[in-house]
C-alpha cells in the first residue's frame, strides 16, 4: 500500500533477489519515461523503495503521481 508522507507517495517493494528487483525497476523506468514522470528511488539487493511527487507542482502529490503508482503496482 502506498503511503502519503512528506509530500510524497512512498512504497517499499521486496523481491526474491537482485535480478527480480532490477527487472522491476526496468519495467518502472519504461512506464515512467512514457509518462515523462520520474521517481526518486533506491535499490539495495532485493529491495526497492520509491517516492513519487511532482516537482513542477512544487514537490507535492498530484494525480500524475497517483497514476504512476497504479501503473507501478501493475508491474509487480
CSV table of C-alpha atoms in Angstrom, one decimal, residues 4-61:
chain,number,residue,atom,x,y,z
A,4,UNK,CA,1.5,9.6,1.7
A,5,UNK,CA,4.2,11.2,3.8
A,6,UNK,CA,6.4,14.3,3.4
A,7,UNK,CA,4.6,15.4,0.3
A,8,UNK,CA,5.3,12.2,-1.5
A,9,UNK,CA,3.8,8.8,-2.2
A,10,UNK,CA,6.0,6.1,-0.8
A,11,UNK,CA,6.2,2.3,-1.1
A,12,UNK,CA,8.7,-0.4,-0.4
A,13,UNK,CA,8.9,-3.5,-2.6
A,14,UNK,CA,10.7,-6.7,-1.8
A,15,UNK,CA,11.7,-9.3,-4.4
A,16,UNK,CA,13.3,-12.8,-4.4
A,17,UNK,CA,16.7,-11.5,-5.5
A,18,UNK,CA,18.6,-8.6,-7.1
A,19,UNK,CA,17.7,-9.7,-10.7
A,20,UNK,CA,13.9,-9.6,-9.9
A,21,UNK,CA,14.3,-6.2,-8.3
A,22,UNK,CA,16.3,-4.8,-11.2
A,23,UNK,CA,13.8,-6.2,-13.7
A,24,UNK,CA,11.0,-4.5,-11.8
A,25,UNK,CA,13.0,-1.2,-11.9
A,26,UNK,CA,13.5,-1.6,-15.7
A,27,UNK,CA,9.7,-2.0,-16.2
A,28,UNK,CA,9.0,1.0,-14.0
A,29,UNK,CA,11.6,3.1,-15.9
A,30,UNK,CA,9.8,2.3,-19.2
A,31,UNK,CA,6.4,3.4,-17.8
A,32,UNK,CA,7.9,6.5,-16.1
A,33,UNK,CA,9.6,7.5,-19.3
A,34,UNK,CA,6.3,7.2,-21.3
A,35,UNK,CA,4.6,9.5,-18.7
A,36,UNK,CA,7.7,11.8,-18.6
A,37,UNK,CA,7.3,11.4,-14.8
A,38,UNK,CA,10.3,10.0,-13.0
A,39,UNK,CA,10.5,8.6,-9.5
A,40,UNK,CA,13.0,9.0,-6.7
A,41,UNK,CA,14.1,5.5,-5.8
A,42,UNK,CA,16.7,3.4,-4.1
A,43,UNK,CA,17.7,-0.2,-4.6
A,44,UNK,CA,19.7,-2.5,-2.3
A,45,UNK,CA,19.9,-6.1,-3.3
A,46,UNK,CA,16.2,-7.3,-3.4
A,47,UNK,CA,14.6,-4.1,-2.0
A,48,UNK,CA,13.3,-1.2,-4.0
A,49,UNK,CA,11.9,2.0,-2.3
A,50,UNK,CA,10.0,4.5,-4.4
A,51,UNK,CA,9.0,8.1,-3.6
A,52,UNK,CA,6.6,9.9,-6.0
A,53,UNK,CA,6.0,13.7,-6.1
A,54,UNK,CA,5.5,16.2,-8.9
A,55,UNK,CA,8.4,18.6,-9.0
A,56,UNK,CA,6.8,21.1,-11.4
A,57,UNK,CA,3.8,21.4,-8.9
A,58,UNK,CA,6.1,22.3,-6.0
A,59,UNK,CA,7.1,18.8,-4.9
A,60,UNK,CA,3.6,17.7,-3.9
A,61,UNK,CA,1.5,14.6,-4.7
